[in-house]
mmCIF file of C-alpha atoms and ligand atoms in Angstrom:
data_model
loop_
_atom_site.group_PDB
_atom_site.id
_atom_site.type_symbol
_atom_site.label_atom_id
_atom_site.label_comp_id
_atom_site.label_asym_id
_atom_site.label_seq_id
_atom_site.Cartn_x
_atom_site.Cartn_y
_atom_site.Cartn_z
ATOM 1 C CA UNK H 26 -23.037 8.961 -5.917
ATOM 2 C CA UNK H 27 -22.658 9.803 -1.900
ATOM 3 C CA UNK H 28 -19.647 10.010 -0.368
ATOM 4 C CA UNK H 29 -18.998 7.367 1.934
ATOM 5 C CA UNK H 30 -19.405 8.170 5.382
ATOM 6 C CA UNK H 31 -17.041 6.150 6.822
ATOM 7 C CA UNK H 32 -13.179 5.393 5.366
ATOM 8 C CA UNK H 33 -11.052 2.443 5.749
ATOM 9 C CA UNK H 34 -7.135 3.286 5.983
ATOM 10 C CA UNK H 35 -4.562 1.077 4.910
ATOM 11 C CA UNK H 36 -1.028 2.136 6.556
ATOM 12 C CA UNK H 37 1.535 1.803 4.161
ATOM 13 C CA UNK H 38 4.917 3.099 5.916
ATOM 14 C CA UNK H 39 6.875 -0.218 7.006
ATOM 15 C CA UNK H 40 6.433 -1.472 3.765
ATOM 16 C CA UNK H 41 6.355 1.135 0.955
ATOM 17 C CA UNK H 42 7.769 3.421 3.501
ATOM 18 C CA UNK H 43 10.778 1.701 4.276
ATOM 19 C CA UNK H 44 11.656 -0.310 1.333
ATOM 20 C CA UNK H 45 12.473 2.860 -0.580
ATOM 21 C CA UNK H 46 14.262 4.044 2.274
ATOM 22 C CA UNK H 47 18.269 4.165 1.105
ATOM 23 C CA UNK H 48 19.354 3.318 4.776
ATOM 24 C CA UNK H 49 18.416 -0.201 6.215
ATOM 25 C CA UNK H 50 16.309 0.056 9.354
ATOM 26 C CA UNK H 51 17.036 -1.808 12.078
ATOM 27 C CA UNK H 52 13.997 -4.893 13.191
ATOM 28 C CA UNK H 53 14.416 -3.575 16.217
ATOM 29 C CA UNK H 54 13.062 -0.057 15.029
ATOM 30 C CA UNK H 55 10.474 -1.411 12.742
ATOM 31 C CA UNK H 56 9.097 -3.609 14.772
ATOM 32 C CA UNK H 57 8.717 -0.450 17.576
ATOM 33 C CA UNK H 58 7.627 1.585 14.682
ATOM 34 C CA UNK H 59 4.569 -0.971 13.627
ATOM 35 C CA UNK H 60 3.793 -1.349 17.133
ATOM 36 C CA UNK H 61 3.000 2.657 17.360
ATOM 37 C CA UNK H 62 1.043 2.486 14.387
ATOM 38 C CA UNK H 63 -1.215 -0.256 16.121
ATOM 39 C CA UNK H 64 -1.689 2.199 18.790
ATOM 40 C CA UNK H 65 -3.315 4.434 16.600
ATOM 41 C CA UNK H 66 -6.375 2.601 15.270
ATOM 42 C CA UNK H 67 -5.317 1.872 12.060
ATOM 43 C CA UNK H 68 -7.426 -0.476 10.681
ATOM 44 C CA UNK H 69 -4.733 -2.259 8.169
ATOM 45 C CA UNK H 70 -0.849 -1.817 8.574
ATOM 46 C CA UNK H 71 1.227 -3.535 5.551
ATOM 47 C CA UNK H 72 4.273 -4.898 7.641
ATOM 48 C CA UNK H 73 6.316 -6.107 5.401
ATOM 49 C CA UNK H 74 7.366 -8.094 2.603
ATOM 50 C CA UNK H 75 8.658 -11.651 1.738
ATOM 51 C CA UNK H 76 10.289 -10.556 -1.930
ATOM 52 C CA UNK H 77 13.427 -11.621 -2.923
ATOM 53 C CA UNK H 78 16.379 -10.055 -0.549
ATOM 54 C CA UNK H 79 18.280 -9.171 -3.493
ATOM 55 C CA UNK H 80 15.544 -7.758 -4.910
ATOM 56 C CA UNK H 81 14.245 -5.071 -1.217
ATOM 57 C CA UNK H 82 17.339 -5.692 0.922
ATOM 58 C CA UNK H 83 15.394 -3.571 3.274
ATOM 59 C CA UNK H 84 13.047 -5.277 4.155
ATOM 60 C CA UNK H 85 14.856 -9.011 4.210
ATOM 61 C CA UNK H 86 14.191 -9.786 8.001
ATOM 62 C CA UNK H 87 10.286 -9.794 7.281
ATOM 63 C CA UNK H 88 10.326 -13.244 9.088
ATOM 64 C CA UNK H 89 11.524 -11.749 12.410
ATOM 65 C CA UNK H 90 9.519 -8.046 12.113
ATOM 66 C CA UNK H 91 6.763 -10.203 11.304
ATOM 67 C CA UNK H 92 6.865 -12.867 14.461
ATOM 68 C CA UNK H 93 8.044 -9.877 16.786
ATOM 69 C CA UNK H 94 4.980 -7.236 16.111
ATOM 70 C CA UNK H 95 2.255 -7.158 18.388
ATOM 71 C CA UNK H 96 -0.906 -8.021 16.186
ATOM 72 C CA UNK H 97 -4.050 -6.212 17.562
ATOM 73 C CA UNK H 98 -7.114 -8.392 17.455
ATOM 74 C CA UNK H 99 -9.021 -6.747 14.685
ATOM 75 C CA UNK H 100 -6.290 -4.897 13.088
ATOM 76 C CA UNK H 101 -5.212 -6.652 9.870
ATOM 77 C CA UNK H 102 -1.437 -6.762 8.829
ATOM 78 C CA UNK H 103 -0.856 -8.101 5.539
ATOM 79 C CA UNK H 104 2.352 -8.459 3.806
ATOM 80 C CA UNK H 105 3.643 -8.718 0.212
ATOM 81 C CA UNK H 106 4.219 -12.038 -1.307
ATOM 82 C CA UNK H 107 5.500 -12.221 -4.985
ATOM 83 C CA UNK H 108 5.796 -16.247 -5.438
ATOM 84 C CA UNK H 109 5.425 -19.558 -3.308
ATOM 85 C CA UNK H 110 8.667 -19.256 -2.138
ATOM 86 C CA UNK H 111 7.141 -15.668 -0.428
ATOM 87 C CA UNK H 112 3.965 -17.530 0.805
ATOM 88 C CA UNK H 113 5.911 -20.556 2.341
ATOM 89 C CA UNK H 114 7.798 -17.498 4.541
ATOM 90 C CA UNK H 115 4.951 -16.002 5.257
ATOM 91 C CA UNK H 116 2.940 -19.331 6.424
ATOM 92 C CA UNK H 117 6.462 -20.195 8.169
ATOM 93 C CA UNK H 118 5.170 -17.079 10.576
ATOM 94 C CA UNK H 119 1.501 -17.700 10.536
ATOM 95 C CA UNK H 120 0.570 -14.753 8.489
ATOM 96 C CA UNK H 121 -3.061 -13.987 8.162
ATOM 97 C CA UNK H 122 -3.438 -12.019 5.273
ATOM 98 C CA UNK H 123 -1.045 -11.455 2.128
ATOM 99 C CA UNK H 124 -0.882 -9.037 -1.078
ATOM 100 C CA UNK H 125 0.088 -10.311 -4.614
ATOM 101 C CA UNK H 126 1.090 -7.675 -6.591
ATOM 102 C CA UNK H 127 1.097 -7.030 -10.388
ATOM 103 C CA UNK H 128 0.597 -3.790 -12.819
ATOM 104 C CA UNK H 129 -1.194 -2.570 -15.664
ATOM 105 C CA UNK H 130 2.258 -1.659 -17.364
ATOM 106 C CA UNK H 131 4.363 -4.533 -18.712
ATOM 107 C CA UNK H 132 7.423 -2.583 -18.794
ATOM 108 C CA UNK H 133 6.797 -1.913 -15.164
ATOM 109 C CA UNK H 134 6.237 -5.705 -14.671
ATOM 110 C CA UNK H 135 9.289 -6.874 -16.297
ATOM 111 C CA UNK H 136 11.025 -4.410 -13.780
ATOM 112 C CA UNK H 137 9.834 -5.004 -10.683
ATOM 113 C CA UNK H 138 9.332 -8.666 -10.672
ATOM 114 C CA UNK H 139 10.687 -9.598 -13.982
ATOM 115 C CA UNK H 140 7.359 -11.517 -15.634
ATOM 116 C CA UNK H 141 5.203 -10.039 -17.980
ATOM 117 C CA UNK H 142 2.047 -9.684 -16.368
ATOM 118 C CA UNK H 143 0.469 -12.983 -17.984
ATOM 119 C CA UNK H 144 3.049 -14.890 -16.184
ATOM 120 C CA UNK H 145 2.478 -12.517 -12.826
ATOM 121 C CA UNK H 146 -1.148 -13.727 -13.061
ATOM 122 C CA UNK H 147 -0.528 -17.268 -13.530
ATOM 123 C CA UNK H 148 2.246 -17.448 -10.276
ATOM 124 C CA UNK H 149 -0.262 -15.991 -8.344
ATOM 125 C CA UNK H 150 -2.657 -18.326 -9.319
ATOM 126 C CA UNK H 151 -1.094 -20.656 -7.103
ATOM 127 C CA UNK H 152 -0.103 -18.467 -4.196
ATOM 128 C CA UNK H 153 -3.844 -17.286 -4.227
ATOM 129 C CA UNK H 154 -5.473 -20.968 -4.446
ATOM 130 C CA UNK H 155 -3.303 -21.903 -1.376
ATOM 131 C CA UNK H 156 -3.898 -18.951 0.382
ATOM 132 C CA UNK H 157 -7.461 -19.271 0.269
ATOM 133 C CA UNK H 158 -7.356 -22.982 1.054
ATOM 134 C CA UNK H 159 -5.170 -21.860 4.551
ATOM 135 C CA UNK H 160 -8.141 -19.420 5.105
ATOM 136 C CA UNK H 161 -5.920 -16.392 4.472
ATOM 137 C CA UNK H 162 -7.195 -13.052 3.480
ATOM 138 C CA UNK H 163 -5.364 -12.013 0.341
ATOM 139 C CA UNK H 164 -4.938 -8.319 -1.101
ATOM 140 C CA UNK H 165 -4.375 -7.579 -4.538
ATOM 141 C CA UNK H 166 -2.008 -4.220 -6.159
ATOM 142 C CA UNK H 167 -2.385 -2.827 -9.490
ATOM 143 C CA UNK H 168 0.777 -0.821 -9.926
ATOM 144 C CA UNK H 169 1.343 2.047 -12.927
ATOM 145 C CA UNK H 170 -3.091 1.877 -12.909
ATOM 146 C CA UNK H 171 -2.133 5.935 -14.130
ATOM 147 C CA UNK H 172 1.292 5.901 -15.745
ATOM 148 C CA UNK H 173 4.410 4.491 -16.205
ATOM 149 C CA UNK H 174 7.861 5.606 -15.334
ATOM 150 C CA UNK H 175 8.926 3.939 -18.644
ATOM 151 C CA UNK H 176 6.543 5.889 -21.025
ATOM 152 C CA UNK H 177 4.576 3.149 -22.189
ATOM 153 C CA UNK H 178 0.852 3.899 -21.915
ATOM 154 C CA UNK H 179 -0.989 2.635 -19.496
ATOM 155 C CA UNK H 180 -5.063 2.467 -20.585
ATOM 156 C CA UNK H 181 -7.783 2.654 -18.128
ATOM 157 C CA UNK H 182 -9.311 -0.727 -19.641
ATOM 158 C CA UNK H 183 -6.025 -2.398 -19.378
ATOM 159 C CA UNK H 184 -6.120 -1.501 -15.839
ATOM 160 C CA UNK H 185 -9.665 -2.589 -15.311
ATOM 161 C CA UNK H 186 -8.430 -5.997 -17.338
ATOM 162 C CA UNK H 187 -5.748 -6.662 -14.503
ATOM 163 C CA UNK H 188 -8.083 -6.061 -11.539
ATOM 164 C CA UNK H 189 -10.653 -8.368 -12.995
ATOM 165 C CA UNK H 190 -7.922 -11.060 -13.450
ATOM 166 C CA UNK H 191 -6.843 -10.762 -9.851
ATOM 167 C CA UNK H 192 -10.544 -10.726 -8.572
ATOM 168 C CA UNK H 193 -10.944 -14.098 -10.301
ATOM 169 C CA UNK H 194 -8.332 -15.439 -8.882
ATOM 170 C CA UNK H 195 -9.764 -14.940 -5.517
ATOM 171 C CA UNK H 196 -8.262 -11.714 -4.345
ATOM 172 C CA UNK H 197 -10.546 -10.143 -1.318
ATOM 173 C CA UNK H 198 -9.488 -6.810 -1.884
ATOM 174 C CA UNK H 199 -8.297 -4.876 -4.862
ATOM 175 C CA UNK H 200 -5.832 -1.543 -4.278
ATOM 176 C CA UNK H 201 -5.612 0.215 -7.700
ATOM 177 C CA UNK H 202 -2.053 2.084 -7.120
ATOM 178 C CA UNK H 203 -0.692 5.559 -8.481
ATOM 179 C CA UNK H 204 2.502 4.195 -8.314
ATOM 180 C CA UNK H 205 4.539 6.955 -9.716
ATOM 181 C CA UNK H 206 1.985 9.858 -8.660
ATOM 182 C CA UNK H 207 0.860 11.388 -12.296
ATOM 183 C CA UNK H 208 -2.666 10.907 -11.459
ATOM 184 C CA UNK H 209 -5.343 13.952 -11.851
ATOM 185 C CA UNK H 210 -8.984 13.628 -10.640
ATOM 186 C CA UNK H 211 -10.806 13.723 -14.038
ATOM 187 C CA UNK H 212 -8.324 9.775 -14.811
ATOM 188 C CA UNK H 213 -9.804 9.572 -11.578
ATOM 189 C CA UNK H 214 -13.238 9.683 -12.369
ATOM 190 C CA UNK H 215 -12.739 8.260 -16.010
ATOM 191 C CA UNK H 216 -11.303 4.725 -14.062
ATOM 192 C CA UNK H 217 -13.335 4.314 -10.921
ATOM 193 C CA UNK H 218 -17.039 3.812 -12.481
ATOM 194 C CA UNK H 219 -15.174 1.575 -15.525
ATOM 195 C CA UNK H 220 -13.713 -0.931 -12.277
ATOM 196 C CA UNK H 221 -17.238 -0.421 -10.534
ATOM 197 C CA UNK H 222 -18.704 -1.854 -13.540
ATOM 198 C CA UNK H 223 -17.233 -4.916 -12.757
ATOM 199 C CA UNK H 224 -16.043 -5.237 -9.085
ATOM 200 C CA UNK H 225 -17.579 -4.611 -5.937
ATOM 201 C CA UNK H 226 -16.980 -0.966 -5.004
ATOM 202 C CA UNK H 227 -16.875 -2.192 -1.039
ATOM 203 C CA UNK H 228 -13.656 -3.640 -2.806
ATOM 204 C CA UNK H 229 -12.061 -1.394 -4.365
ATOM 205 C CA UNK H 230 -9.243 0.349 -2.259
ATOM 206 C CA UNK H 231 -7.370 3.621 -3.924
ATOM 207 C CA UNK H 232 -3.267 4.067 -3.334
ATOM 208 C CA UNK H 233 -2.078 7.313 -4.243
ATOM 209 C CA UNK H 234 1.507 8.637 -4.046
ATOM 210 C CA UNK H 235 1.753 12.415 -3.443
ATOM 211 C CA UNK H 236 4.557 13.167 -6.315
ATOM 212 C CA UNK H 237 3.382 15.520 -8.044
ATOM 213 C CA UNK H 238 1.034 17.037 -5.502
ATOM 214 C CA UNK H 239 -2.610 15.425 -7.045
ATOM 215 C CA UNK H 240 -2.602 12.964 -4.495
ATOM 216 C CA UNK H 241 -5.401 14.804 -1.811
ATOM 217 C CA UNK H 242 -7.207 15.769 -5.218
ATOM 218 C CA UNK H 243 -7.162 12.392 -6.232
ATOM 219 C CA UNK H 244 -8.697 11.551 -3.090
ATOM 220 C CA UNK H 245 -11.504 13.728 -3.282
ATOM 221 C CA UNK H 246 -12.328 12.015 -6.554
ATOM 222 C CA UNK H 247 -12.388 8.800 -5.522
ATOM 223 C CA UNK H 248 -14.802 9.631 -3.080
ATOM 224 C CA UNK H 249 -17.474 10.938 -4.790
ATOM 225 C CA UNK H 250 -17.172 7.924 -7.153
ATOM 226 C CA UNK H 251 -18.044 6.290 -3.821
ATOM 227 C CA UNK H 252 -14.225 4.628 -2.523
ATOM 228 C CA UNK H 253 -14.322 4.090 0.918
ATOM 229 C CA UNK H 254 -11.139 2.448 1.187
ATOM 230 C CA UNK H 255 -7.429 4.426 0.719
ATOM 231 C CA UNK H 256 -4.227 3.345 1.591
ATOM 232 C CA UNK H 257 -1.347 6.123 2.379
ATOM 233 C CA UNK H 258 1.709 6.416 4.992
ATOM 234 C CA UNK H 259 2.516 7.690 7.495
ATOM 235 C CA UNK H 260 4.738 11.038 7.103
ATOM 236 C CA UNK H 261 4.307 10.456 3.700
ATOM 237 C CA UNK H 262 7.339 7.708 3.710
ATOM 238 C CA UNK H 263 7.670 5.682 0.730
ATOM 239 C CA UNK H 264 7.867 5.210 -3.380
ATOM 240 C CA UNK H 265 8.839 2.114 -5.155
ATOM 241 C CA UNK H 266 11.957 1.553 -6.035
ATOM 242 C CA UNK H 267 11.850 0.442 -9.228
ATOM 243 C CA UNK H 268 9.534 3.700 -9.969
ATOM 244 C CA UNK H 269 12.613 6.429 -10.325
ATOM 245 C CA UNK H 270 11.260 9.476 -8.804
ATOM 246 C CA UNK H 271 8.007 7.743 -7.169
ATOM 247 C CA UNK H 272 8.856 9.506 -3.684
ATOM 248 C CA UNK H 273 6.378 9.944 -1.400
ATOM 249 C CA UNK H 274 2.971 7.911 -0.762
ATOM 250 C CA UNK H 275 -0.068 10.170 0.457
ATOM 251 C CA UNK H 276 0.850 10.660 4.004
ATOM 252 C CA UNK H 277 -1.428 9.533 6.832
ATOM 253 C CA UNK H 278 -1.792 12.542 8.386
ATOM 254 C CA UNK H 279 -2.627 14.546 5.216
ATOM 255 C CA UNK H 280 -5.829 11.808 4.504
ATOM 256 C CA UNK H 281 -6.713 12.069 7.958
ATOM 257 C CA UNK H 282 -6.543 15.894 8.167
ATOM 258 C CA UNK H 283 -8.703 15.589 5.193
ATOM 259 C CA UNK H 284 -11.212 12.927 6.179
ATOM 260 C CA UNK H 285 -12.013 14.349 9.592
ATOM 261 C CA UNK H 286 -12.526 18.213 8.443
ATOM 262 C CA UNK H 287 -14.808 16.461 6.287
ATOM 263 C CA UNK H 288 -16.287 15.087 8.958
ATOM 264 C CA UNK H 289 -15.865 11.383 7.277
ATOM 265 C CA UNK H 290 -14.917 8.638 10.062
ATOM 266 C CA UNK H 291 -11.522 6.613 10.546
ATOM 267 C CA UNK H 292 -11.426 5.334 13.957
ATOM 268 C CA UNK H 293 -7.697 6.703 13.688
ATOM 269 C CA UNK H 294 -6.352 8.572 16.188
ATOM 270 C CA UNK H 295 -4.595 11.326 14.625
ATOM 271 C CA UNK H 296 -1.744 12.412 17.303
ATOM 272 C CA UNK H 297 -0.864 8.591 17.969
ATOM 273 C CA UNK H 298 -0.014 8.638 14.105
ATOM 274 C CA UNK H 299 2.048 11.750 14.558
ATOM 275 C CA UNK H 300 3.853 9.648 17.247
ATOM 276 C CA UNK H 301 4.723 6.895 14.813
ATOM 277 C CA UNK H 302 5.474 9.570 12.188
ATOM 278 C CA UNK H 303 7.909 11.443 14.606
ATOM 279 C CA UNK H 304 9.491 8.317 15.976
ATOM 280 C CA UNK H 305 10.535 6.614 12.387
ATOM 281 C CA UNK H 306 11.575 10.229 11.449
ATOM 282 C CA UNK H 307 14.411 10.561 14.416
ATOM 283 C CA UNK H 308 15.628 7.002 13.460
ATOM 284 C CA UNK H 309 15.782 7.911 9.684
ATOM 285 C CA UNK H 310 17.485 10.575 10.616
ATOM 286 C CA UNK H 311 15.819 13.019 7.794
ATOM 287 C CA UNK H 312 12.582 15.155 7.215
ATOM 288 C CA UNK H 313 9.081 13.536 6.522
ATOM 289 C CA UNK H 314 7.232 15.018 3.337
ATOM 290 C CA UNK H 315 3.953 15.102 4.779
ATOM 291 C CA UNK H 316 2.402 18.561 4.757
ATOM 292 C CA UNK H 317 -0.081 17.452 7.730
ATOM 293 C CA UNK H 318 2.600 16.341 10.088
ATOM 294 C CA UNK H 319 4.737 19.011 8.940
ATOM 295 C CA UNK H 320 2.586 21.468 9.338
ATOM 296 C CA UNK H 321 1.005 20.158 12.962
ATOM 297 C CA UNK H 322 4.751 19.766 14.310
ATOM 298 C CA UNK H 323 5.552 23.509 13.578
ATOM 299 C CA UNK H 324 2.353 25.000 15.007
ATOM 300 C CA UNK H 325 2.875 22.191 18.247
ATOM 301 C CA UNK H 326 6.350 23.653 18.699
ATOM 302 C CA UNK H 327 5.149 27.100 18.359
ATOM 303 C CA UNK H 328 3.083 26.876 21.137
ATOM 304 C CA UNK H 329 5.400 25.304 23.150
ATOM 305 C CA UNK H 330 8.156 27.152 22.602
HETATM 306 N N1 COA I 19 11.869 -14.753 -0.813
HETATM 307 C C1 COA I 19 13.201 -14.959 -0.667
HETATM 308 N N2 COA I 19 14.020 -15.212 -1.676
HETATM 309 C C2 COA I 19 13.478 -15.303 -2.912
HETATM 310 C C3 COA I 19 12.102 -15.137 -3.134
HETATM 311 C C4 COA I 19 11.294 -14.837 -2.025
HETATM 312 N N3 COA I 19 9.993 -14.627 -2.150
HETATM 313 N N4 COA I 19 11.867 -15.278 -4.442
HETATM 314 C C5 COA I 19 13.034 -15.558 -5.030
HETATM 315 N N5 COA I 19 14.011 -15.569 -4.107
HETATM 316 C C6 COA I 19 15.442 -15.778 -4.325
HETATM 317 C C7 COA I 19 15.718 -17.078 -5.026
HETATM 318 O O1 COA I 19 15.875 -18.112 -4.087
HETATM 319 C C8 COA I 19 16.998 -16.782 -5.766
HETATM 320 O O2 COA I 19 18.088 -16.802 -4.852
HETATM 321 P P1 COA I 19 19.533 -17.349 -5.301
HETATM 322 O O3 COA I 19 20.012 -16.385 -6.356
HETATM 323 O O4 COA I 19 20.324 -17.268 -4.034
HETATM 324 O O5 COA I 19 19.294 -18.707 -5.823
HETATM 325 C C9 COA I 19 16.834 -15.342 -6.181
HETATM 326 O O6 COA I 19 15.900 -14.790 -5.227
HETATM 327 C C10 COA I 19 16.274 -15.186 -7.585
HETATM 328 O O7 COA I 19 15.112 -15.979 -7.719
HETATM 329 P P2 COA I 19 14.223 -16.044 -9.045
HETATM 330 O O8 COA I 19 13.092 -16.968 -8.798
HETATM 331 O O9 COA I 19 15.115 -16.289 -10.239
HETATM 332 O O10 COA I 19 13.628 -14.613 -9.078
HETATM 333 P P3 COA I 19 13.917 -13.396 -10.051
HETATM 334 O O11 COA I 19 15.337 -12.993 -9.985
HETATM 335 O O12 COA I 19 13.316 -13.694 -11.369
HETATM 336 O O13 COA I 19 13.055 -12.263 -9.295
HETATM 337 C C11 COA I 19 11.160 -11.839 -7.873
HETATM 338 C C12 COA I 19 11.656 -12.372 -9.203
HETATM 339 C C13 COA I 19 9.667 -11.614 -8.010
HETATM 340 C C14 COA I 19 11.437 -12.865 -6.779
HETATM 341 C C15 COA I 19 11.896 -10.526 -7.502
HETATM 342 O O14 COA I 19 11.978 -9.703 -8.632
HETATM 343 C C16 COA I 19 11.249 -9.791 -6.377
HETATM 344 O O15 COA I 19 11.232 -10.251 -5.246
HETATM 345 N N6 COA I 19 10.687 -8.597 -6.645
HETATM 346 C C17 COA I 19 9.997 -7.818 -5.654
HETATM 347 C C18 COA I 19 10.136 -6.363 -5.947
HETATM 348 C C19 COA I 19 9.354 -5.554 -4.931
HETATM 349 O O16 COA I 19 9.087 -5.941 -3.810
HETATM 350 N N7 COA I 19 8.996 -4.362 -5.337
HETATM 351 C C20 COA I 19 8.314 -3.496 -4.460
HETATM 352 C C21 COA I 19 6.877 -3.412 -4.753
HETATM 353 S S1 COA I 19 6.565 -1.915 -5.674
HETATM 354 ZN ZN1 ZN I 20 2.923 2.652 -3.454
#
């Protein structure tokens, strides 16, 4: 298999970034910060959700972020929809493109959206049929595709069963999620030919979180199993928050740093990411986890200091 030549990036920071984030941001900030990341090139930028408020308090103005951003022709920004009552907000702002979202662990399932994952397959169902009639792109996650946080095993054909599911229902795009970052390449390279077998590898989009430190590695794999499409964050922002200890989503910059030594194509513009990166990190008020941008903002203020 030949490593693609050319990667797709999914931005993941105003959604998995900031819904993890303890502080709520103001929309005023997030819509600034998605408006950077459009600057950039960034082919995809999740910008937000429409889950239950009680559920991600942080991100319960999705309506307004969404309806405020500027939307780039040619830059698609999905958002996270976990039931009709999700997809009649999102339609309320003329969204374009939404993500269902489901796992390959049911303990993770009951969780996160309390339904077994039968019962998160048949709501989407619905939210996928009407999608698709409205002529909306639709995304689908499978969460826990390497591991639990609640120790139940997770098997690569259970995965494989999930993404299948959600490709029948009519899902464009399938993003097969580390949620909790345990991944190593050789689970890597055990799952990516089983999902080939059945799904399109065009798509098949990988979402790694940097945990444990595999993420990059993970990467790597995924490549030369011929993935072309990888979602990550800027700064590294982001976990799930029912996922104890699932800090930290690949960052941007570290993919990027990655792709183009590689010399594999983006279309991203790597300092306009640092931009967004340094920007949502002054309003957090903390450190981003990032090695890339942490690294590039040292040597930056080296030589101009
Ligand atoms: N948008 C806004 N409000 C919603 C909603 C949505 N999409 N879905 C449900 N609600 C509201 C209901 O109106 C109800 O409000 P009320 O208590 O004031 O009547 C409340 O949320 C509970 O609704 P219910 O249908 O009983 O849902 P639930 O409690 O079984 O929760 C989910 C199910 C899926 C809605 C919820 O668990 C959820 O939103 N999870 C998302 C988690 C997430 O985003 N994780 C991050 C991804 S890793
Ligand atoms: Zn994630």
């Amino acid at each position: 298999m030949k490593r693609p030549k050319r990667v797709t990036i999914a931005e993941m920071g105003p959604r998995d970034g900031l819904q993890n984030e303890p502080a709520i941001v103001a929309t005023a900030t997030k819509i600034a910060f998605i408006d950077l990341l459009s600057e950039s090139g960034l082919p995809i930028i999740e910008a937000t959700s429409f889950v239950s408020p009680k559920a991600i308090p942080q991100l319960a103005d999705g309506s307004e972020v969404y309806a405020a951003i500027a939307k780039r022709p040619g830059i698609r920004y999905p958002v996270l929809v976990p039931n009709m009552r999700g997809y009649e907000r999102a339609r309320a702002v003329d969204v374009r493109e939404i993500a269902v979202f489901t796992a390959a662990s049911e303990r993770f399932t009951e969780r996160n959206i309390r339904m077994s994952i039968a019962e998160s397959i048949a709501t989407f169902r619905e939210v996928v049929r009407n999608a698709k009639a409205d002529g909306l792109r639709v995304r689908g996650y499978v969460s826990t595709a390497f591991g639990s946080p609640f120790g139940d095993e997770v098997r690569p054909q259970k995965v494989v069963e999930v993404a299948v599911a959600l490709l029948d229902l009519g899902c464009d795009e399938l993003s097969i999620g580390d949620t909790i970052g345990v991944g190593v390449p050789s689970q890597v390279e055990e799952l990516v030919p089983l999902l080939a077998d059945r799904i399109p590898l065009e798509q098949l989009a990988m979402h790694f979180h940097d945990t444990r430190g595999t993420a990059l590695a993970n990467v790597y794999a995924a490549l030369g199993c011929g993935i072309s499409i990888f979602d990550s964050s800027c700064g590294g922002l982001g976990g799930c928050p029912y996922a104890p200890g699932a800090t930290g989503n690949l960052g941007t910059e570290d993919l990027l740093y990655l792709l183009a030594s590689m010399g594999i194509e983006t279309g991203v513009d790597l300092q306009r990411v640092r931009a967004a990166s340094r920007f949502i990190a002054r309003e957090l008020g903390h450190a981003l986890t990032s090695k890339a941008f942490t690294a590039m903002e040292a040597h930056d203020a080296l030589l101009s200091g």
